[in-house]
Short mmCIF file of C-alpha atoms and ligand atoms in Angstrom, two decimals:
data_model
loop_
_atom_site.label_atom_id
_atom_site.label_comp_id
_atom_site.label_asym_id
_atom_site.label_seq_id
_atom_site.Cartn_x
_atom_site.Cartn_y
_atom_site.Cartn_z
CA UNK A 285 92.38 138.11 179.86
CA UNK A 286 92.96 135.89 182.73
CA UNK A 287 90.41 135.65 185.70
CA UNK A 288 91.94 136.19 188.70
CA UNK A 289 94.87 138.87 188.76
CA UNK A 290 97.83 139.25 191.10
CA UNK A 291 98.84 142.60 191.35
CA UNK A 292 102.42 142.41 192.02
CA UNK A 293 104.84 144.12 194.44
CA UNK A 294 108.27 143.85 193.73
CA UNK A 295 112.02 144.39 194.87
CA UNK A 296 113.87 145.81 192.23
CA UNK A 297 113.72 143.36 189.05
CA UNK A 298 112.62 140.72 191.78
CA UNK A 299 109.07 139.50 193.16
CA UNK A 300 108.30 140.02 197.21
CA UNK A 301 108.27 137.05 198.92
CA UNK A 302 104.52 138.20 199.85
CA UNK A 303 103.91 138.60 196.18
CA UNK A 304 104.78 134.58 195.67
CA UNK A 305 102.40 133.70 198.33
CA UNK A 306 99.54 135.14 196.87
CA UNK A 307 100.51 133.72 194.09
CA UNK A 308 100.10 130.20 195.73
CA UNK A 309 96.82 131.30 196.95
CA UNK A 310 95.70 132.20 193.02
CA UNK A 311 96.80 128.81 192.15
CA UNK A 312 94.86 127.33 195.04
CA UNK A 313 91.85 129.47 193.96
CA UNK A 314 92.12 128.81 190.05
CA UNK A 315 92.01 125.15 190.49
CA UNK A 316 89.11 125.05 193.05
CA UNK A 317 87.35 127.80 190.71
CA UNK A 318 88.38 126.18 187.49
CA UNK A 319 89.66 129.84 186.28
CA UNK A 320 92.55 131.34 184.71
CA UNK A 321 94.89 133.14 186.59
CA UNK A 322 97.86 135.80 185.83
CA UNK A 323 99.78 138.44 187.21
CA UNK A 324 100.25 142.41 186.64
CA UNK A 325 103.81 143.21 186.80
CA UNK A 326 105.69 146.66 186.74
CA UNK A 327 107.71 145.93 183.93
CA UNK A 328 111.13 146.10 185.34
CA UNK A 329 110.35 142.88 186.90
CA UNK A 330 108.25 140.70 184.31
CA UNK A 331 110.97 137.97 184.04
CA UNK A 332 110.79 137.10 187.84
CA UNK A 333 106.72 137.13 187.18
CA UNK A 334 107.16 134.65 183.78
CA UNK A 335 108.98 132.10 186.17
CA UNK A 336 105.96 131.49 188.36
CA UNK A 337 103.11 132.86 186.46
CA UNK A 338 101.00 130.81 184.04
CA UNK A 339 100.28 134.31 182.26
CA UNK A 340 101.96 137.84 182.88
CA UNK A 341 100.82 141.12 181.89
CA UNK A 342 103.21 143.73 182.22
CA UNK A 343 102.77 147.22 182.35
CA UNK A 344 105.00 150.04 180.95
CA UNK A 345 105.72 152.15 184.13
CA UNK A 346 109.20 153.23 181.98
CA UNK A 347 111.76 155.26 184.35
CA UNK A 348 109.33 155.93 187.12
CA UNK A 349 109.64 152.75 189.10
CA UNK A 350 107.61 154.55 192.10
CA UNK A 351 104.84 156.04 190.78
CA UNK A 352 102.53 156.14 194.23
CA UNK A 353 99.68 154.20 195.10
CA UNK A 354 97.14 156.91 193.26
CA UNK A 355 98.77 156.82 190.11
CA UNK A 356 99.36 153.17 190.11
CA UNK A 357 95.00 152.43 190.92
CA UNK A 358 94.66 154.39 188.15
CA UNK A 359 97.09 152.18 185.71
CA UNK A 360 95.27 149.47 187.13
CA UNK A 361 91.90 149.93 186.86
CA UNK A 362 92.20 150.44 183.18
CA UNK A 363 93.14 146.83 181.94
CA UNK A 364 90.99 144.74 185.30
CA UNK A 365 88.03 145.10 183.37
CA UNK A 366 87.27 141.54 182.71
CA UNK A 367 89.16 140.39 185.75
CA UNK A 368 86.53 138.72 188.32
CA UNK A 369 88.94 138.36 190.85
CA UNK A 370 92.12 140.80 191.90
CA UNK A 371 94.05 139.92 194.78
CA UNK A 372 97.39 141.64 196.07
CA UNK A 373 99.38 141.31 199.39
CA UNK A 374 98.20 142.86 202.41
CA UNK A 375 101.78 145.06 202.99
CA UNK A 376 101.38 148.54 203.12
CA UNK A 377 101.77 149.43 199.59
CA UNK A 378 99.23 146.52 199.04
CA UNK A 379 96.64 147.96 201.07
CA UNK A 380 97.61 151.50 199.91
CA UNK A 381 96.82 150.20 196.34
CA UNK A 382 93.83 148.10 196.77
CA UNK A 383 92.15 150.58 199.08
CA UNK A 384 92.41 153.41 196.03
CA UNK A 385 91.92 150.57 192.97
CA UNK A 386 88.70 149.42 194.98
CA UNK A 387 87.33 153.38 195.18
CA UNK A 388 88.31 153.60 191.18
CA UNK A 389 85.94 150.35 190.38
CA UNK A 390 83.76 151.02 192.69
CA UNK A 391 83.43 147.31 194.25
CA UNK A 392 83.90 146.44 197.62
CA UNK A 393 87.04 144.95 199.04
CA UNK A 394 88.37 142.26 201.60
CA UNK A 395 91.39 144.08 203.22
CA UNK A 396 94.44 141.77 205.57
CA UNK A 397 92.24 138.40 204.59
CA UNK A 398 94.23 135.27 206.45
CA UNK A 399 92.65 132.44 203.71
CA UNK A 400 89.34 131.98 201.89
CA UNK A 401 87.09 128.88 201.61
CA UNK A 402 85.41 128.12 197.85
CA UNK A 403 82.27 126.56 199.05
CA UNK A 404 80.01 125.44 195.45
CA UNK A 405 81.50 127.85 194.10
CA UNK A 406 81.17 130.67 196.20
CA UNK A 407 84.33 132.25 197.83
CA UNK A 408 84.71 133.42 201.34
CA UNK A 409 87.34 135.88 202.25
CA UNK A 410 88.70 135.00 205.91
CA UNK A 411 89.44 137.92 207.91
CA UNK A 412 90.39 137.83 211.54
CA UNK A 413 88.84 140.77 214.10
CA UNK A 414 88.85 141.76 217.85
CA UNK A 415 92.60 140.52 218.18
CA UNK A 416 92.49 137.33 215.87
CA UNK A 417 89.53 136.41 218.58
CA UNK A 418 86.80 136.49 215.85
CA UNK A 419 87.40 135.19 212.16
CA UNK A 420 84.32 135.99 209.93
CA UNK A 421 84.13 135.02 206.49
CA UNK A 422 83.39 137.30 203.73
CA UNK A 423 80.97 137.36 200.76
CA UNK A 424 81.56 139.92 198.21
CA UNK A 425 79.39 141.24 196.06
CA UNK A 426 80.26 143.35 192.34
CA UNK A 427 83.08 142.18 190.27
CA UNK A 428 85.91 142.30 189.92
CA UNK A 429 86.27 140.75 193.53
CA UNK A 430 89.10 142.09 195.89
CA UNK A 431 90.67 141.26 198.54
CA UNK A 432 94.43 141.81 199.92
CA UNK A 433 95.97 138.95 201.91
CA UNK A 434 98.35 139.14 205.14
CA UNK A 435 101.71 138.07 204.73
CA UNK A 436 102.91 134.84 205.92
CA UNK A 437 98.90 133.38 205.21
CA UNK A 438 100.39 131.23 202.39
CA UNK A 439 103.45 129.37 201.16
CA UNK A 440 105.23 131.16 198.63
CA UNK A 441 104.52 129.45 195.01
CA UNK A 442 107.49 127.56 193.80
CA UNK A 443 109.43 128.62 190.57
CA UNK A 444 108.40 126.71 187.43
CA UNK A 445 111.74 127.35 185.86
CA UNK A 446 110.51 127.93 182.30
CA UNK A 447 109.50 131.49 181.12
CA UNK A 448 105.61 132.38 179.97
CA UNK A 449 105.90 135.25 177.62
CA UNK A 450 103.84 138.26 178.59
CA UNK A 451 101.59 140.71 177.40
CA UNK A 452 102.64 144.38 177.20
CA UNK A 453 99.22 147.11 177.94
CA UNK A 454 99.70 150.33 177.46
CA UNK A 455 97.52 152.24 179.93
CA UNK A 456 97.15 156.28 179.92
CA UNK A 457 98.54 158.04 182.63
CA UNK A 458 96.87 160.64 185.24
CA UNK A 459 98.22 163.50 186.42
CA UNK A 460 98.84 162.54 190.39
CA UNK A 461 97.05 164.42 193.29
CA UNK A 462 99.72 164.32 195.45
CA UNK A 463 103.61 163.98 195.47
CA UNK A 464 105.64 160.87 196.18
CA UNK A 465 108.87 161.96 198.10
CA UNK A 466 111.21 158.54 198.29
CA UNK A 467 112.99 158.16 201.35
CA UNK A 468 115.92 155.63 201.39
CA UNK A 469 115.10 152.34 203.18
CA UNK A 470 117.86 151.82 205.71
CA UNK A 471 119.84 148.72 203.93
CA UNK A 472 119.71 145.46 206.33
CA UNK A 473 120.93 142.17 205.78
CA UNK A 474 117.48 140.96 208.07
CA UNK A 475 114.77 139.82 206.77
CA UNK A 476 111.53 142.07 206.72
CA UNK A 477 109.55 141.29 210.01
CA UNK A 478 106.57 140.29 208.06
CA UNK A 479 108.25 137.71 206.18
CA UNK A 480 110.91 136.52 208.83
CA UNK A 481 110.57 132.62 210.04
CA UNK A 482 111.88 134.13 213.86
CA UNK A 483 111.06 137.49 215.67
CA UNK A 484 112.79 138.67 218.32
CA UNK A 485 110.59 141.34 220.26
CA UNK A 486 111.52 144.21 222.72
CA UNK A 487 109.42 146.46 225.15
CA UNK A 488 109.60 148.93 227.31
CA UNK A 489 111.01 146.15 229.33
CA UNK A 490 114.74 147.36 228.00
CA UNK A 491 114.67 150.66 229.40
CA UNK A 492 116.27 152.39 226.40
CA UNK A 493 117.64 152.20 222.97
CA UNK A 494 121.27 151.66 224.25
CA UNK A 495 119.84 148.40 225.79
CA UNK A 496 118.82 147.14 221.94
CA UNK A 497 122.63 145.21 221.16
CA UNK A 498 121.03 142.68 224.01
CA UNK A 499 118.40 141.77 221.33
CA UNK A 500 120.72 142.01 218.40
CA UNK A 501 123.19 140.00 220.17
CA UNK A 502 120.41 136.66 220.46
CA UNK A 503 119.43 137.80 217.03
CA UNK A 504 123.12 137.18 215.49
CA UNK A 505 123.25 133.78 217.25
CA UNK A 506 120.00 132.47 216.19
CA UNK A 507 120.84 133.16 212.09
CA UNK A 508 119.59 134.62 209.18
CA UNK A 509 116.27 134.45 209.02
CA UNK A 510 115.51 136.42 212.46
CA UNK A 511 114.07 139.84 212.87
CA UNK A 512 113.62 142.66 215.00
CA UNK A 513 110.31 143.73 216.25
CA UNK A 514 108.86 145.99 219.06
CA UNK A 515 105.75 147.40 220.74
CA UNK A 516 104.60 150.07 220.25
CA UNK A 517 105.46 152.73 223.17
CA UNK A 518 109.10 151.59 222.06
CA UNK A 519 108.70 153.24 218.52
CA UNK A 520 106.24 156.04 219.81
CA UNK A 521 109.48 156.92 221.91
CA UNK A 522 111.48 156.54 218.46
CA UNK A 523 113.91 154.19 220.65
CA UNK A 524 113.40 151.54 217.28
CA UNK A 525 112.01 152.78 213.64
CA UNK A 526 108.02 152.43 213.08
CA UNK A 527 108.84 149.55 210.21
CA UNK A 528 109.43 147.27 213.79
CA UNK A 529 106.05 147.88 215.64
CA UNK A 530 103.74 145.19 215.64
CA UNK A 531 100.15 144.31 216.80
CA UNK A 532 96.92 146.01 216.05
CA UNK A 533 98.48 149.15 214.92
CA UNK A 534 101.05 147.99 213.81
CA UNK A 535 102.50 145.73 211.30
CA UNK A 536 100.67 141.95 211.64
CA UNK A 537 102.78 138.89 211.87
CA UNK A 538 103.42 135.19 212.21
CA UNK A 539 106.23 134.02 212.57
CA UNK A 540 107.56 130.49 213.38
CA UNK A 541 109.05 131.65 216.55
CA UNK A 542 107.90 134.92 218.26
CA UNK A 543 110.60 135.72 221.20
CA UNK A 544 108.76 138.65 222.93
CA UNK A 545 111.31 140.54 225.62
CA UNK A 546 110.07 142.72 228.51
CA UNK A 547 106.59 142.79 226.79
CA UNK A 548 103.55 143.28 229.07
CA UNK A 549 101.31 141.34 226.22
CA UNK A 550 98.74 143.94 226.00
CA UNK A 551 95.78 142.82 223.42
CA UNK A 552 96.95 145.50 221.44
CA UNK A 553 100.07 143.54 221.34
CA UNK A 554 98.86 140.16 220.90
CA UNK A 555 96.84 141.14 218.06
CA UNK A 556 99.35 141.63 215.73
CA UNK A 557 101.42 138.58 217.03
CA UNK A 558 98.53 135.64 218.00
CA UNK A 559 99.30 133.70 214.29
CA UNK A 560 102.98 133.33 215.26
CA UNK A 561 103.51 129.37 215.37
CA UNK A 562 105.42 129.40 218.86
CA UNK A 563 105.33 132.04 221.44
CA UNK A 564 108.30 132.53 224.09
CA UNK A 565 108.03 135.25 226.36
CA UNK A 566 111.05 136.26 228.39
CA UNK A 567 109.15 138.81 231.76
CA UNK A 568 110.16 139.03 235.25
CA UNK A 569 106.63 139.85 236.54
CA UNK A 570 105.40 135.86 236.29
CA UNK A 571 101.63 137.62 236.06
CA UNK A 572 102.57 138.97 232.67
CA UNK A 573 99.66 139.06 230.58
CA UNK A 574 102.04 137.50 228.06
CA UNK A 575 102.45 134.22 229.35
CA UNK A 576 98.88 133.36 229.02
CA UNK A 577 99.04 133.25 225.00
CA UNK A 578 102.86 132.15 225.06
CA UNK A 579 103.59 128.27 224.45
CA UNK A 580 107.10 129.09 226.43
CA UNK A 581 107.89 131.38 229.56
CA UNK A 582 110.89 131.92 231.36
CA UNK A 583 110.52 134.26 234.40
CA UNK A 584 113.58 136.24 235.20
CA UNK A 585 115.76 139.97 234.39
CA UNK A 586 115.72 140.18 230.74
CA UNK A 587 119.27 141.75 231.23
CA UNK A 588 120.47 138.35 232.82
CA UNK A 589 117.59 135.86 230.61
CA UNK A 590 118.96 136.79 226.96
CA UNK A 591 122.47 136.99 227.31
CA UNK A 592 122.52 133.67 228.42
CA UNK A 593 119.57 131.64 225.98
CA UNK A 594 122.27 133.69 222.61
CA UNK A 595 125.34 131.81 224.72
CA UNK A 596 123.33 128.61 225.33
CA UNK A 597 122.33 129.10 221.40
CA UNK A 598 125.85 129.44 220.24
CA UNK A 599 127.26 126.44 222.23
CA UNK A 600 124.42 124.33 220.73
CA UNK A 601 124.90 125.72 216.87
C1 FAD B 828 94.21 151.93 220.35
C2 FAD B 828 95.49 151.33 220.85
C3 FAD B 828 96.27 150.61 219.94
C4 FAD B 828 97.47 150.04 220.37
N1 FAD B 828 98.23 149.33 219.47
C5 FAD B 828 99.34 148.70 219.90
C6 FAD B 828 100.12 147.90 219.01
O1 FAD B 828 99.83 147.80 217.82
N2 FAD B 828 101.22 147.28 219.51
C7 FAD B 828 101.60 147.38 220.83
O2 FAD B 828 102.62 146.77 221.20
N3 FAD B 828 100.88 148.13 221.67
C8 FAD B 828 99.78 148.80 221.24
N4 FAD B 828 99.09 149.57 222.11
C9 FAD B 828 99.65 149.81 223.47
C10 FAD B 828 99.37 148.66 224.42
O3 FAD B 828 98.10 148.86 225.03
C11 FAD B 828 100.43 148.61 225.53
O4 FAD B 828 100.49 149.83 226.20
C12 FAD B 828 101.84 148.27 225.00
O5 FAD B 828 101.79 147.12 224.18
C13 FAD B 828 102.78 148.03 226.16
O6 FAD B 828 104.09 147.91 225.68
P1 FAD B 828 105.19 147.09 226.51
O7 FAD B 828 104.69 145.73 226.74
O8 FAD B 828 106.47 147.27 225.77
O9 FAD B 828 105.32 147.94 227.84
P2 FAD B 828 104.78 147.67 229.31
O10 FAD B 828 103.32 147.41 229.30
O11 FAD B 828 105.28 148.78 230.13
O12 FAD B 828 105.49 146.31 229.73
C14 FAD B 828 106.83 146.18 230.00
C15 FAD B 828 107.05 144.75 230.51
O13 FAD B 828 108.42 144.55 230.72
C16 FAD B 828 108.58 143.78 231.87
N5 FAD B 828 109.93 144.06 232.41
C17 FAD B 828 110.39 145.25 232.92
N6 FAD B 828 111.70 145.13 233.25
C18 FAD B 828 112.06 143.85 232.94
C19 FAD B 828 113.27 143.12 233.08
N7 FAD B 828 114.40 143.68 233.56
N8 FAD B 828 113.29 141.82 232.70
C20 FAD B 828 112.16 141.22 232.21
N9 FAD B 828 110.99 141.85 232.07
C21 FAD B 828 110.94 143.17 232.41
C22 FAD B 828 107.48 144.20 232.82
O14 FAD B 828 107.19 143.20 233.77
C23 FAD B 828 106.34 144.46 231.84
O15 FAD B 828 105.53 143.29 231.70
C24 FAD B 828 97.89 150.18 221.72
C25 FAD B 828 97.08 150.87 222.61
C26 FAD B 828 95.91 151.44 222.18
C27 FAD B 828 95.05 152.18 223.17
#
């Protein structure tokens, strides 16, 4: 048994991108450790793990591709046994999971980690607080070791090409606590917002949900890899679905380009969007808290402001 397990999330017989970026950060940690590393994969998908896995285990979950976070801690923590280190993404399935696997074992765990340092040895779990203000650095003690890592922290891990043949465990099943009802995802074309390169974020700024094709609009002319996002008294007014609400209760991102549209920049808000790699912020009050953490303002009517920057985009593409 490998050292340091992925536990994998998939998308049909396909690996999340989040998935392949912890896999990068296994690789990063099995060469600075000097340890093994592998992946457990449902097994509907363990040719998509065998192209960038060094080792696979795959586990029967037969028919039941969905089996709930309970039921799938319990899978797991029969075969982690001699794992030291298990690491998974930080999505909400992943914490789901982790949070559940880590009560099973008994060990503590590192939830949303941004990076780790190996220092002699010795790994520290990054994890940001207060906003992304404060990033302490974790020590864990028991083993295995766990920890769950934000999306968008890491590259994904390239493709090898070849195929590793993996290991089949059969694991016993329990009979769930609770129910898993399965609602259908709405089917987009867009990217998920944790994993899109560009964001494009509205507030209570647009007044209403009939104001949204504004926003949709800038998002067709910039390509794609852009996403929708919002704060969060726009999904607490169910004017956009929950799935778009980011910041500290929401969904955490980082984006290459965060657009943020009528958005007061609230902490709240910011916390969920500080890692984003360029911030433009599109307010017509020009003491918006938002323009002191955005590297780009414009100060105008959003209603005048974003029709224009998707026509300006268009003539440019
Ligand atoms: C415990 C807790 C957790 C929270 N978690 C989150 C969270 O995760 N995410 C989150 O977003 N919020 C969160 N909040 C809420 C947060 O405090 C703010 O209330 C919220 O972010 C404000 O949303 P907003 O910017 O859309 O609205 P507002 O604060 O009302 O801002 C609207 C902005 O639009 C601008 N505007 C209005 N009209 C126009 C126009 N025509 N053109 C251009 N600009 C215009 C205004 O100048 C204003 O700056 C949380 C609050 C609490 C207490």
């Amino acid at each position: 048994m490998f050292k340091i397990l992925v536990i994998a999330e998939t998308a049909g017989e396909d690996l999340t991108t989040s998935t392949l970026e912890v896999c990068e950060a296994a690789a990063v940690l099995s060469s600075s450790l000097g340890e093994s590393w592998g992946m457990l994969v449902p097994d509907h998908a363990t040719e998509a793990a065998g192209k960038v896995a060094p080792d696979v285990m795959s586990l029967g979950v037969g028919e039941d591709r969905y089996p709930g976070a309970g039921q799938v801690a319990s899978m797991i923590a029969q075969v982690v046994e001699s794992t030291d280190i298990v690491i998974m993404a930080a999505t909400s399935t992943g914490k789901d999971v982790m949070g559940r696997l880590a009560q099973h074992l008994s060990v503590p765990l590192a939830q949303d980690c941004t990076g780790f340092e190996v220092v002699s040895g010795e790994i520290k779990f990054k994890r940001a607080l207060y906003g992304g203000k404060v990033v302490v650095r974790v020590k864990l003690s028991g083993r295995p070791m766990m920890a769950s890592f934000r999306p968008r922290s890491f590259t994904p891990i390239a493709s090898s090409g070849g195929f590793v043949k993996a290991v089949t465990c059969t694991v016993n099943r329990v009979t769930p606590k609770t129910s898993v009802h399965l609602q259908a995802k709405a089917v987009s074309e867009r990217p998920d917002v944790t994993e899109a390169s560009i964001v494009v974020s509205g507030g209570r700024g647009l007044r209403g949900p009939e104001n949204w094709h504004i926003l949709e609009d800038l998002l067709d002319a910039l390509g794609p890899d852009a996403a929708l996002a919002c704060s969060r008294p726009v999904s607490d007014d169910n004017w956009r679905p929950h799935s778009e609400h980011v910041g500290q209760t929401g969904r955490a991102i980082a984006p290459d380009l965060y657009i943020a549209v009528g958005i007061s920049g609230a902490t709240q808000h910011v916390a969920g969007i500080a890692r984003s790699k360029c911030i433009l912020a599109i307010n017509k009050d020009p003491d918006a808290p938002i323009f002191k953490v955005a590297d780009y303002g414009i100060v105008g009517d959003l209603f005048e402001v974003v029709p224009a920057l998707a026509a300006a985009i268009r003539d440019t593409s």
